[in-house]
Amino acid sequence: VNIKGDGSKCNVLVMDNVFWVNEVGVTADKVFQNDTQPAAQAVMLNCNMNSGTHGATKNGFDYLEKHGKVDDDFIRKMLRPLREARIWLPQPAPEGATSVQIHRVICSSGKDAVGVEFRAGK
């Protein structure tokens, strides 16, 4: 994450993200950079990183330090749209129409493997 330009009206919250790293020595300073002038109100917190690269993380996983400084009011302000969001409830499909709904699908597969396969019928 590299923020550049005029930061006078810029607010950034990077929170609870997982970063995939492919090299040794990755730190919060490398993952999150606030290069705005004047400085944007920005913070990265509660993030971690995964890696398959030997020595990049502890056992394939590691935490990233908090980067940036903001107060609790800033975090509440940035999370307000999430708190105000309302879940859409699916409705039955109209007569004669087909309804395909996929809810929260997370897919992971190895090389040359099929991760998710959808088929019609039984």
Tab-separated table of C-alpha atoms in Angstrom, residues 47-122:
chain	number	residue	atom	x	y	z
A	47	CYS	CA	-2.703	-7.122	9.557
A	48	ASN	CA	-0.600	-10.202	8.961
A	49	MET	CA	1.296	-11.904	6.176
A	50	ASN	CA	1.525	-15.395	4.760
A	51	SER	CA	4.347	-16.850	2.720
A	52	GLY	CA	5.606	-20.033	1.172
A	53	THR	CA	9.106	-18.555	0.893
A	54	HIS	CA	11.525	-20.148	3.362
A	55	GLY	CA	12.587	-17.639	6.023
A	56	ALA	CA	10.099	-14.947	5.031
A	57	THR	CA	7.778	-15.637	7.979
A	58	LYS	CA	7.583	-17.809	11.053
A	59	ASN	CA	6.029	-21.101	9.896
A	60	GLY	CA	4.345	-19.455	6.890
A	61	PHE	CA	2.608	-16.762	8.960
A	62	ASP	CA	3.617	-13.596	10.822
A	63	TYR	CA	2.044	-10.424	12.179
A	64	LEU	CA	2.733	-6.952	10.803
A	65	GLU	CA	3.281	-4.138	13.277
A	66	LYS	CA	0.822	-1.254	13.383
A	67	HIS	CA	1.951	1.492	11.027
A	68	GLY	CA	0.726	5.086	11.350
A	69	LYS	CA	-0.981	6.883	14.179
A	70	VAL	CA	-4.674	7.713	14.508
A	71	ASP	CA	-7.125	7.896	17.377
A	72	ASP	CA	-10.169	5.745	18.117
A	73	ASP	CA	-12.530	8.383	16.677
A	74	PHE	CA	-10.806	8.055	13.286
A	75	ILE	CA	-11.267	4.272	13.297
A	76	ARG	CA	-14.936	4.610	14.264
A	77	LYS	CA	-15.437	7.180	11.461
A	78	MET	CA	-13.805	4.910	8.894
A	79	LEU	CA	-15.844	1.881	9.992
A	80	ARG	CA	-19.163	3.785	10.055
A	81	PRO	CA	-20.191	2.716	6.493
A	82	LEU	CA	-19.612	-0.916	7.442
A	83	ARG	CA	-21.714	-0.562	10.603
A	84	GLU	CA	-24.488	1.114	8.610
A	85	ALA	CA	-24.536	-1.504	5.844
A	86	ARG	CA	-27.563	-3.759	5.741
A	87	ILE	CA	-27.570	-7.283	4.411
A	88	TRP	CA	-29.588	-7.919	1.270
A	89	LEU	CA	-31.868	-10.916	1.723
A	90	PRO	CA	-32.394	-13.005	-1.409
A	91	GLN	CA	-35.900	-13.264	-2.822
A	92	PRO	CA	-37.382	-16.210	-4.737
A	93	ALA	CA	-36.815	-16.091	-8.494
A	94	PRO	CA	-39.809	-15.041	-10.606
A	95	GLU	CA	-41.822	-17.821	-12.272
A	96	GLY	CA	-39.913	-19.254	-15.232
A	97	ALA	CA	-36.597	-17.664	-14.245
A	98	THR	CA	-33.464	-19.366	-12.983
A	99	SER	CA	-31.775	-18.065	-9.883
A	100	VAL	CA	-28.105	-18.817	-9.244
A	101	GLN	CA	-26.744	-17.447	-5.993
A	102	ILE	CA	-23.223	-17.986	-4.702
A	103	HIS	CA	-22.672	-16.868	-1.148
A	104	ARG	CA	-19.223	-16.289	0.382
A	105	VAL	CA	-17.171	-18.645	-1.721
A	106	ILE	CA	-13.498	-18.857	-0.855
A	107	CYS	CA	-11.458	-20.880	-3.290
A	108	SER	CA	-7.927	-22.168	-2.976
A	109	SER	CA	-6.299	-24.889	-5.050
A	110	GLY	CA	-2.875	-26.151	-5.965
A	111	LYS	CA	-1.096	-26.039	-9.301
A	112	ASP	CA	-3.141	-27.506	-12.186
A	113	ALA	CA	-6.062	-28.260	-9.845
A	114	VAL	CA	-9.708	-27.253	-10.096
A	115	GLY	CA	-10.699	-25.149	-7.098
A	116	VAL	CA	-14.452	-24.755	-7.565
A	117	GLU	CA	-16.513	-26.526	-10.180
A	118	PHE	CA	-20.178	-25.774	-10.829
A	119	ARG	CA	-22.370	-28.286	-12.645
A	120	ALA	CA	-26.021	-28.274	-13.613
A	121	GLY	CA	-28.254	-31.194	-12.759
A	122	LYS	CA	-28.010	-33.848	-10.103
